[in-house]
Amino acid sequence: MKFAIIGGNAQALLLAHLLKKEGDVQLIITNEEQAAELNAHGLIYGTEQQQIAVYNDFEQVDPDAYIFITVHSDELPPILRLLKIRRPSNPLVFVQQGMLYIEKARLLAHRQIAVATLDCDAVKINAHEINYSKTPQLSLGVLKGEPAQFEVLTNVGHMAVQWTEDIESRLFEQLLRDSLINPLTALMKIEKGRLITDPNAYELFRNLYNELYLAFPEIESLQPIERVAAYCASRPEEISSMLADRMAGDSMDVDGLMLYILQISKLDLPLFKAFYHLLKTVEEN
């Protein structure tokens, strides 16, 4: 199989590393400095070094490749325009935070579009080096097109791939969970486990859950607080994807995760909104 991955964040590099074991991989990175580092040193995980073709534009993307889009929401509009012009027929797989991108993706003229969530503990150490310790979990489903076009991806090795019939429901469930974990861990620079064991962090976590419950009562059945707490407790030293981006000096994609919640909520969310603006300030500085 052939793959093209757009993005240079931790998830993009992890996908490049894993999919390189399955076939041909191209990385499309607009950051010329990072692209040069990857071309010079290869993609490194532990003692393993992989030489991956890295480009700054779409001209070199194979017309038969599955294109994985991992860039954050602020980088997405120009990427979508280029995909429309340069690669109008490739099957697309969006691997994004949150759900802010869904309508934009649905409006693309591409006939085959899937979306996925990637649950992993990947950390970007520098421009060309990553680290992770757990088997990545990919939940995948069709947004537009034929499932058969993407079901072949469930057979890739080195990560657990789960096919999801109602992917938008799965995305919303994860959005609720990540909206509780990512903002708090990124702001306080703490691991997921400490969100539960630190009394002050847990108090913020509990208050945020209660606020989201008022706006989205379905959270009680989709993501009960006990389940979210157990998820964090089972990963005591794991950092969230938002904190991983902050530590790497990358965009945290605060809008991608949090703005959608603020837009669809019928109630004001003062605590969630305060965290949103705090993180936007951190991100801009």
Short mmCIF file of C-alpha atoms in Angstrom, two decimals:
data_model
loop_
_atom_site.label_atom_id
_atom_site.label_comp_id
_atom_site.label_asym_id
_atom_site.label_seq_id
_atom_site.Cartn_x
_atom_site.Cartn_y
_atom_site.Cartn_z
CA MET A 1 0.00 0.00 0.00
CA LYS A 2 0.96 3.61 -0.45
CA PHE A 3 0.50 6.32 2.17
CA ALA A 4 0.99 10.09 2.35
CA ILE A 5 0.86 11.81 5.72
CA ILE A 6 0.32 15.54 5.99
CA GLY A 7 1.72 17.05 9.17
CA GLY A 8 4.78 17.09 11.39
CA ASN A 9 3.32 16.63 14.87
CA ALA A 10 3.75 13.60 17.12
CA GLN A 11 0.79 11.73 15.64
CA ALA A 12 1.97 12.36 12.08
CA LEU A 13 5.46 11.04 12.83
CA LEU A 14 4.03 8.03 14.67
CA LEU A 15 1.80 7.16 11.70
CA ALA A 16 4.74 7.56 9.33
CA HIS A 17 6.83 5.24 11.50
CA LEU A 18 4.11 2.56 11.72
CA LEU A 19 2.87 2.72 8.13
CA LYS A 20 6.42 2.59 6.77
CA LYS A 21 6.40 -1.02 7.95
CA GLU A 22 3.37 -1.68 5.71
CA GLY A 23 4.34 0.05 2.46
CA ASP A 24 5.58 3.25 0.85
CA VAL A 25 5.24 6.41 2.94
CA GLN A 26 5.56 10.07 2.01
CA LEU A 27 5.55 12.87 4.59
CA ILE A 28 4.26 16.30 3.59
CA ILE A 29 5.56 18.95 5.99
CA THR A 30 5.28 22.68 5.32
CA ASN A 31 7.91 23.46 7.98
CA GLU A 32 11.06 23.47 5.83
CA GLU A 33 13.40 23.21 8.82
CA GLN A 34 11.70 20.06 10.11
CA ALA A 35 11.58 18.58 6.60
CA ALA A 36 15.35 19.16 6.26
CA GLU A 37 16.00 17.49 9.64
CA LEU A 38 13.98 14.41 8.65
CA ASN A 39 15.69 14.16 5.29
CA ALA A 40 19.10 14.49 6.92
CA HIS A 41 18.64 12.17 9.91
CA GLY A 42 15.68 9.96 9.04
CA LEU A 43 12.78 9.28 11.39
CA ILE A 44 14.13 7.85 14.64
CA TYR A 45 12.36 5.73 17.23
CA GLY A 46 14.72 4.34 19.85
CA THR A 47 17.52 2.62 17.96
CA GLU A 48 15.43 2.32 14.80
CA GLN A 49 16.05 4.72 11.92
CA GLN A 50 13.77 4.95 8.89
CA GLN A 51 14.44 6.87 5.71
CA ILE A 52 11.14 8.43 4.65
CA ALA A 53 10.56 10.68 1.66
CA VAL A 54 9.71 14.17 2.95
CA TYR A 55 8.30 16.98 0.78
CA ASN A 56 7.01 20.51 1.24
CA ASP A 57 4.28 20.37 -1.41
CA PHE A 58 1.64 18.05 -2.85
CA GLU A 59 3.17 17.57 -6.28
CA GLN A 60 5.01 14.42 -5.21
CA VAL A 61 2.05 12.73 -3.53
CA ASP A 62 1.25 9.46 -5.28
CA PRO A 63 -2.24 9.64 -6.88
CA ASP A 64 -3.00 6.17 -5.48
CA ALA A 65 -1.90 6.86 -1.90
CA TYR A 66 -4.15 6.98 1.13
CA ILE A 67 -3.69 10.53 2.42
CA PHE A 68 -3.71 10.91 6.22
CA ILE A 69 -4.34 14.50 7.38
CA THR A 70 -3.06 15.19 10.89
CA VAL A 71 -2.50 18.96 10.80
CA HIS A 72 -4.30 21.08 13.37
CA SER A 73 -7.37 23.19 12.65
CA ASP A 74 -5.57 26.48 11.97
CA GLU A 75 -3.45 24.79 9.27
CA LEU A 76 -6.36 22.95 7.67
CA PRO A 77 -7.98 25.50 5.25
CA PRO A 78 -4.95 25.87 2.91
CA ILE A 79 -4.39 22.10 3.05
CA LEU A 80 -7.98 21.45 1.96
CA ARG A 81 -7.64 23.90 -0.94
CA LEU A 82 -4.48 22.17 -2.11
CA LEU A 83 -6.06 18.73 -1.82
CA LYS A 84 -8.98 19.91 -3.93
CA ILE A 85 -6.67 21.24 -6.65
CA ARG A 86 -3.73 18.82 -6.59
CA ARG A 87 -5.13 15.51 -5.39
CA PRO A 88 -8.90 15.44 -6.03
CA SER A 89 -9.28 11.65 -6.21
CA ASN A 90 -7.12 10.20 -3.41
CA PRO A 91 -8.92 8.54 -0.50
CA LEU A 92 -8.57 10.76 2.57
CA VAL A 93 -8.31 9.87 6.25
CA PHE A 94 -8.67 12.74 8.73
CA VAL A 95 -6.91 12.15 12.06
CA GLN A 96 -7.76 15.31 14.00
CA GLN A 97 -8.50 16.48 17.50
CA GLY A 98 -12.15 17.21 18.25
CA MET A 99 -14.85 17.62 15.59
CA LEU A 100 -14.40 21.17 14.32
CA TYR A 101 -13.19 19.87 10.95
CA ILE A 102 -16.10 17.53 10.19
CA GLU A 103 -18.26 19.87 8.09
CA LYS A 104 -15.24 21.13 6.15
CA ALA A 105 -14.25 17.56 5.38
CA ARG A 106 -17.79 16.61 4.35
CA LEU A 107 -17.93 19.47 1.85
CA LEU A 108 -14.86 18.27 -0.05
CA ALA A 109 -15.52 16.90 -3.52
CA HIS A 110 -13.47 13.77 -2.78
CA ARG A 111 -15.61 10.66 -3.07
CA GLN A 112 -13.84 8.61 -0.38
CA ILE A 113 -13.33 10.22 3.04
CA ALA A 114 -12.77 8.50 6.36
CA VAL A 115 -12.10 9.89 9.81
CA ALA A 116 -10.17 8.30 12.66
CA THR A 117 -9.11 8.80 16.23
CA LEU A 118 -5.62 7.78 17.30
CA ASP A 119 -5.20 6.91 20.96
CA CYS A 120 -1.48 6.75 21.74
CA ASP A 121 1.23 7.97 24.10
CA ALA A 122 3.54 9.27 21.37
CA VAL A 123 5.91 12.09 22.26
CA LYS A 124 7.84 14.15 19.73
CA ILE A 125 11.32 14.48 21.19
CA ASN A 126 12.60 16.72 18.42
CA ALA A 127 11.93 17.40 14.74
CA HIS A 128 12.87 13.88 13.64
CA GLU A 129 12.58 11.67 16.73
CA ILE A 130 9.61 10.16 18.54
CA ASN A 131 9.01 7.89 21.49
CA TYR A 132 6.05 5.76 22.52
CA SER A 133 5.56 2.68 24.69
CA LYS A 134 2.00 1.42 24.14
CA THR A 135 0.37 -0.12 21.08
CA PRO A 136 -1.49 2.73 19.32
CA GLN A 137 -5.27 2.31 18.99
CA LEU A 138 -6.88 3.58 15.77
CA SER A 139 -10.68 3.85 15.51
CA LEU A 140 -11.67 4.28 11.87
CA GLY A 141 -14.93 4.87 10.02
CA VAL A 142 -16.35 6.32 6.81
CA LEU A 143 -17.55 9.90 6.60
CA LYS A 144 -18.31 9.70 2.88
CA GLY A 145 -17.91 6.89 0.35
CA GLU A 146 -17.61 3.12 0.42
CA PRO A 147 -16.44 1.25 3.55
CA ALA A 148 -14.65 -1.30 1.37
CA GLN A 149 -12.24 1.44 0.27
CA PHE A 150 -10.94 1.78 3.84
CA GLU A 151 -11.53 -1.60 5.46
CA VAL A 152 -8.19 -2.75 4.04
CA LEU A 153 -6.58 -0.39 6.57
CA THR A 154 -7.88 -2.58 9.40
CA ASN A 155 -5.29 -5.16 8.38
CA VAL A 156 -2.23 -2.97 8.95
CA GLY A 157 0.08 -4.24 11.65
CA HIS A 158 1.84 -2.61 14.60
CA MET A 159 -1.32 -0.85 15.80
CA ALA A 160 -4.77 -2.02 16.86
CA VAL A 161 -7.31 -0.84 14.27
CA GLN A 162 -11.01 -0.92 15.10
CA TRP A 163 -13.65 -0.40 12.41
CA THR A 164 -16.48 1.85 13.64
CA GLU A 165 -19.81 1.97 11.82
CA ASP A 166 -21.02 5.17 13.50
CA ILE A 167 -17.77 7.08 13.58
CA GLU A 168 -19.33 10.45 14.39
CA SER A 169 -20.81 9.07 17.61
CA ARG A 170 -17.41 7.63 18.46
CA LEU A 171 -15.79 11.02 17.78
CA PHE A 172 -18.27 12.78 20.06
CA GLU A 173 -17.64 10.30 22.88
CA GLN A 174 -13.90 10.86 22.63
CA LEU A 175 -14.42 14.61 22.35
CA LEU A 176 -16.22 14.63 25.71
CA ARG A 177 -13.45 12.58 27.34
CA ASP A 178 -10.59 14.60 25.82
CA SER A 179 -12.29 17.88 26.74
CA LEU A 180 -11.99 16.84 30.37
CA ILE A 181 -8.41 15.57 30.19
CA ASN A 182 -6.43 17.50 27.60
CA PRO A 183 -7.03 21.13 28.66
CA LEU A 184 -6.30 20.43 32.33
CA THR A 185 -3.20 18.32 31.77
CA ALA A 186 -1.83 20.77 29.20
CA LEU A 187 -2.36 23.78 31.45
CA MET A 188 -0.90 22.17 34.57
CA LYS A 189 1.76 20.16 32.70
CA ILE A 190 0.83 16.95 34.48
CA GLU A 191 0.38 13.33 33.47
CA LYS A 192 -3.10 11.83 33.15
CA GLY A 193 -2.73 9.91 36.40
CA ARG A 194 -2.06 13.04 38.44
CA LEU A 195 -5.36 14.46 37.27
CA ILE A 196 -6.94 11.92 39.63
CA THR A 197 -4.36 11.62 42.41
CA ASP A 198 -3.62 15.32 42.94
CA PRO A 199 -6.43 16.80 45.08
CA ASN A 200 -6.34 20.23 43.44
CA ALA A 201 -6.24 18.82 39.92
CA TYR A 202 -9.07 16.41 40.74
CA GLU A 203 -11.20 19.26 42.09
CA LEU A 204 -10.84 21.10 38.78
CA PHE A 205 -11.55 17.87 36.88
CA ARG A 206 -14.73 17.25 38.90
CA ASN A 207 -15.95 20.84 38.51
CA LEU A 208 -15.33 20.74 34.78
CA TYR A 209 -17.24 17.47 34.47
CA ASN A 210 -20.20 18.95 36.36
CA GLU A 211 -20.23 21.98 34.04
CA LEU A 212 -20.14 19.84 30.90
CA TYR A 213 -22.92 17.66 32.34
CA LEU A 214 -25.24 20.69 32.51
CA ALA A 215 -24.69 21.39 28.80
CA PHE A 216 -24.44 17.77 27.66
CA PRO A 217 -26.42 15.48 30.02
CA GLU A 218 -25.60 12.53 27.75
CA ILE A 219 -22.04 12.63 29.11
CA GLU A 220 -23.35 10.67 32.12
CA SER A 221 -24.00 7.63 29.91
CA LEU A 222 -21.34 8.21 27.22
CA GLN A 223 -18.45 9.12 29.52
CA PRO A 224 -19.36 8.62 33.20
CA ILE A 225 -16.94 10.38 35.50
CA GLU A 226 -15.89 7.04 37.01
CA ARG A 227 -14.92 5.74 33.55
CA VAL A 228 -12.88 8.84 32.71
CA ALA A 229 -11.16 8.66 36.11
CA ALA A 230 -10.41 4.96 35.59
CA TYR A 231 -9.00 5.74 32.13
CA CYS A 232 -6.61 8.28 33.65
CA ALA A 233 -5.69 5.98 36.55
CA SER A 234 -4.81 3.19 34.11
CA ARG A 235 -2.33 5.52 32.39
CA PRO A 236 -0.62 7.18 35.36
CA GLU A 237 2.50 8.38 33.50
CA GLU A 238 0.94 9.02 30.08
CA ILE A 239 0.67 12.59 28.82
CA SER A 240 -2.20 13.89 26.73
CA SER A 241 -1.78 14.74 23.05
CA MET A 242 -2.29 18.43 23.87
CA LEU A 243 0.49 18.38 26.47
CA ALA A 244 2.71 16.43 24.05
CA ASP A 245 2.25 19.24 21.51
CA ARG A 246 3.02 21.89 24.13
CA MET A 247 6.19 20.11 25.22
CA ALA A 248 7.31 19.82 21.58
CA GLY A 249 6.66 23.52 20.94
CA ASP A 250 3.92 22.69 18.41
CA SER A 251 0.44 24.15 18.14
CA MET A 252 -1.84 22.54 20.73
CA ASP A 253 -4.87 22.93 18.46
CA VAL A 254 -6.94 24.48 21.22
CA ASP A 255 -9.61 25.47 18.70
CA GLY A 256 -9.79 22.01 17.19
CA LEU A 257 -10.67 20.42 20.51
CA MET A 258 -12.44 23.13 22.51
CA LEU A 259 -14.06 25.58 20.11
CA TYR A 260 -16.50 22.97 18.81
CA ILE A 261 -17.78 22.38 22.36
CA LEU A 262 -18.26 26.11 22.89
CA GLN A 263 -20.06 26.45 19.56
CA ILE A 264 -22.57 23.63 20.04
CA SER A 265 -23.29 24.22 23.73
CA LYS A 266 -26.65 25.84 24.40
CA LEU A 267 -25.41 26.99 27.80
CA ASP A 268 -22.59 29.27 28.80
CA LEU A 269 -19.56 27.31 30.03
CA PRO A 270 -17.59 29.80 32.13
CA LEU A 271 -15.00 27.35 33.47
CA PHE A 272 -14.45 25.63 30.11
CA LYS A 273 -14.30 29.02 28.39
CA ALA A 274 -11.72 30.26 30.91
CA PHE A 275 -9.52 27.23 30.21
CA TYR A 276 -9.96 27.83 26.47
CA HIS A 277 -8.71 31.42 26.71
CA LEU A 278 -5.86 30.48 29.05
CA LEU A 279 -4.67 27.84 26.59
CA LYS A 280 -5.03 30.19 23.63
CA THR A 281 -2.81 32.66 25.48
CA VAL A 282 -0.24 29.95 26.19
CA GLU A 283 -0.36 28.80 22.58
CA GLU A 284 0.09 32.29 21.14
CA ASN A 285 3.08 32.96 23.38
#
